[in-house]
Short mmCIF file of C-alpha atoms in Angstrom, two decimals:
data_model
loop_
_atom_site.label_atom_id
_atom_site.label_comp_id
_atom_site.label_asym_id
_atom_site.label_seq_id
_atom_site.Cartn_x
_atom_site.Cartn_y
_atom_site.Cartn_z
CA ARG O 1 11.80 -17.99 -83.42
CA VAL O 2 10.26 -21.44 -83.94
CA GLU O 3 13.09 -22.30 -86.26
CA ARG O 4 15.62 -21.23 -83.76
CA ARG O 5 13.97 -23.23 -80.99
CA PHE O 6 13.72 -26.17 -83.40
CA ALA O 7 17.43 -25.87 -84.20
CA GLU O 8 18.49 -25.50 -80.53
CA GLU O 9 16.27 -28.12 -78.91
CA THR O 10 14.81 -30.54 -81.37
CA ILE O 11 17.77 -31.26 -83.66
CA PRO O 12 20.14 -32.12 -80.76
CA ARG O 13 17.45 -34.34 -79.29
CA ILE O 14 16.94 -36.13 -82.62
CA ALA O 15 20.72 -36.63 -82.89
CA GLU O 16 20.77 -38.13 -79.37
CA LEU O 17 17.91 -40.48 -80.21
CA ALA O 18 19.66 -41.54 -83.41
CA GLN O 19 22.83 -42.26 -81.50
CA GLU O 20 20.89 -44.22 -78.83
CA GLY O 21 19.18 -46.18 -81.60
CA ALA O 22 22.53 -47.04 -83.17
CA GLU O 23 23.85 -48.15 -79.75
CA ALA O 24 20.75 -50.27 -79.20
CA ARG O 25 21.18 -51.89 -82.65
CA ARG O 26 24.83 -52.65 -81.90
CA GLU O 27 23.94 -54.23 -78.52
CA LEU O 28 21.12 -56.18 -80.18
CA GLY O 29 23.63 -57.51 -82.71
CA GLU O 30 25.92 -58.66 -79.90
CA VAL O 31 23.01 -60.40 -78.16
CA LYS O 32 22.06 -62.11 -81.45
CA ARG O 33 25.63 -63.30 -81.97
CA THR O 34 25.76 -64.59 -78.37
CA LEU O 35 22.40 -66.32 -78.67
CA ASN O 36 23.15 -67.62 -82.16
CA GLY O 37 24.67 -70.85 -80.74
CA PHE O 38 22.28 -71.04 -77.78
CA ASN O 39 20.13 -74.16 -77.58
CA PRO O 40 17.49 -74.01 -74.82
CA GLN O 41 17.09 -77.83 -74.64
CA GLU O 42 20.85 -78.19 -74.27
CA PHE O 43 20.83 -75.49 -71.56
CA ILE O 44 18.06 -77.29 -69.65
CA ALA O 45 19.88 -80.62 -69.97
CA SER O 46 23.12 -78.98 -68.74
CA HIS O 47 21.20 -77.41 -65.89
CA ASP O 48 19.72 -80.76 -64.86
CA SER O 49 23.14 -82.42 -65.13
CA PHE O 50 24.75 -79.63 -63.12
CA THR O 51 22.02 -79.83 -60.47
CA GLU O 52 22.48 -83.60 -60.23
CA GLU O 53 26.30 -83.19 -59.89
CA VAL O 54 25.83 -80.61 -57.13
CA ARG O 55 23.41 -82.91 -55.28
CA ARG O 56 25.83 -85.85 -55.63
CA ARG O 57 28.75 -83.80 -54.28
CA LEU O 58 26.64 -82.47 -51.41
CA ASP O 59 25.66 -86.04 -50.54
CA GLU O 60 29.36 -87.04 -50.59
CA VAL O 61 30.28 -84.11 -48.36
CA ASP O 62 27.41 -84.94 -46.00
CA SER O 63 28.41 -88.60 -45.87
CA GLN O 64 32.06 -87.68 -45.24
CA TRP O 65 30.95 -85.22 -42.55
CA GLN O 66 28.91 -87.93 -40.82
CA THR O 67 31.90 -90.29 -40.95
CA ASP O 68 34.31 -87.63 -39.68
CA LYS O 69 31.85 -86.53 -37.01
CA LEU O 70 31.51 -90.12 -35.76
CA ALA O 71 35.31 -90.56 -35.73
CA LEU O 72 35.77 -87.21 -33.97
CA THR O 73 33.09 -88.11 -31.44
CA LEU O 74 34.91 -91.37 -30.69
CA VAL O 75 38.22 -89.53 -30.28
CA VAL O 76 36.65 -86.91 -28.02
CA ASP O 77 34.82 -89.57 -25.98
CA GLU O 78 38.10 -91.48 -25.55
CA ALA O 79 39.92 -88.29 -24.51
CA VAL O 80 37.17 -87.45 -22.01
CA LYS O 81 37.35 -91.01 -20.65
CA HIS O 82 41.14 -90.69 -20.19
CA CYS O 83 40.71 -87.30 -18.52
CA GLN O 84 38.13 -88.74 -16.14
CA GLN O 85 40.46 -91.65 -15.30
CA ASP O 86 43.34 -89.24 -14.74
CA MET O 87 41.14 -87.05 -12.54
CA LYS O 88 40.05 -90.10 -10.52
CA GLY O 89 43.69 -91.15 -10.10
CA LEU O 90 44.66 -87.63 -9.06
CA GLU O 91 41.73 -87.47 -6.65
CA ASP O 92 42.73 -90.81 -5.09
CA TYR O 93 46.35 -89.64 -4.83
CA VAL O 94 45.30 -86.38 -3.19
CA HIS O 95 42.95 -88.14 -0.76
CA GLU O 96 45.68 -90.63 0.11
CA HIS O 97 48.24 -87.93 0.74
CA ILE O 98 45.91 -85.50 2.49
CA GLY O 99 45.78 -87.95 5.40
CA LYS O 100 49.56 -88.04 5.43
CA ILE O 101 49.72 -84.27 5.25
CA ASP O 102 47.21 -83.96 8.10
CA THR O 103 49.31 -86.40 10.13
CA CYS O 104 52.46 -84.41 9.36
CA VAL O 105 50.76 -81.15 10.37
CA ALA O 106 49.52 -82.67 13.63
CA THR O 107 52.96 -84.18 14.31
CA SER O 108 54.60 -80.85 13.53
CA GLU O 109 52.32 -79.13 16.03
CA GLN O 110 53.12 -81.79 18.65
CA LEU O 111 56.84 -81.39 17.95
CA ARG O 112 56.55 -77.62 18.39
CA ARG O 113 54.80 -78.11 21.73
CA VAL O 114 57.38 -80.70 22.85
CA GLN O 115 60.19 -78.45 21.67
CA GLY O 116 58.70 -75.53 23.60
CA THR O 117 58.37 -77.70 26.72
CA SER O 118 61.92 -79.02 26.24
CA GLN O 119 63.26 -75.48 25.89
CA GLU O 120 61.45 -74.46 29.06
CA ARG O 121 62.90 -77.49 30.89
CA MET O 122 66.38 -76.75 29.54
CA GLN O 123 66.10 -73.14 30.70
CA SER O 124 64.88 -74.32 34.12
CA MET O 125 67.71 -76.86 34.32
CA ALA O 126 70.23 -74.20 33.28
CA ALA O 127 68.90 -71.89 36.03
CA ASP O 128 69.08 -74.78 38.54
CA LEU O 129 72.62 -75.60 37.41
CA ARG O 130 73.72 -71.96 37.82
CA TRP O 131 72.13 -71.92 41.29
CA GLN O 132 73.86 -75.21 42.22
CA GLN O 133 77.17 -73.88 40.88
CA ASP O 134 76.75 -70.75 42.97
CA GLU O 135 75.87 -72.86 46.04
CA HIS O 136 78.79 -75.21 45.33
CA LEU O 137 81.12 -72.24 45.06
CA LYS O 138 79.80 -70.87 48.36
CA PHE O 139 80.24 -74.33 49.93
CA VAL O 140 83.78 -74.65 48.55
CA ARG O 141 84.65 -71.20 49.92
CA HIS O 142 83.07 -72.08 53.23
CA CYS O 143 84.99 -75.38 53.36
CA ALA O 144 88.24 -73.65 52.37
CA SER O 145 87.64 -71.02 54.98
CA ALA O 146 86.85 -73.70 57.59
CA PHE O 147 89.90 -75.70 56.51
CA GLU O 148 92.11 -72.63 56.83
CA GLU O 149 90.56 -71.89 60.20
CA GLY O 150 91.11 -75.49 61.28
CA LEU O 151 94.68 -75.33 60.00
CA LYS O 152 95.31 -72.11 61.87
CA ARG O 153 93.86 -73.64 65.05
CA ALA O 154 95.91 -76.79 64.56
CA GLU O 155 99.05 -74.71 64.11
CA ALA O 156 98.18 -72.62 67.11
CA HIS O 157 97.43 -75.72 69.12
CA SER O 158 100.61 -77.31 67.88
CA ARG O 159 102.59 -74.23 68.89
CA ALA O 160 100.86 -74.06 72.18
CA SER O 161 101.54 -77.68 72.93
CA SER O 162 105.14 -77.45 71.77
CA ALA O 163 105.66 -74.23 73.67
CA PRO O 164 105.74 -75.86 77.15
CA ASP O 165 108.39 -78.25 75.84
CA GLN O 166 110.38 -75.36 74.66
CA SER O 167 109.92 -73.47 77.94
CA ALA O 168 111.20 -76.59 79.75
CA LYS O 169 114.17 -76.72 77.47
CA VAL O 170 114.81 -73.08 78.00
CA GLU O 171 114.75 -73.68 81.78
CA ASN O 172 117.16 -76.51 81.40
#
């Protein structure tokens, strides 16, 4: 029973450990080969050189950023200045023309009132004209009637005055 347990548990575990040991030796060999050409002083010098190069490039970028920022600030300030001038010009234009617009609105209102008054006067004059035409027509009819009456009277008078002459002629 001990042998069987030894064969089932211990031998496979020993084989695993042997395999892990061989893997560890292989990895250790690779590390040795990699580190074989490694020089710590050279690595430190490279590190210092690399750090210095990074600092130099960061300083260049910072300097360029400061230059670009200044140029951009000048461009933005100039654009803002132009916008303010344009706004001032537009404001002056609007103020100048608002007075004209107010005058036009007031004049338009006056014209509407005058037009309304003129229309009322025209309607009143048209009514007066129709009334005068009606009165004129009545007057013309009255005159025509009086003229006809006068004509009839004149004819009757003329007949009456010529009738005695005719009665004298008839007697003769």
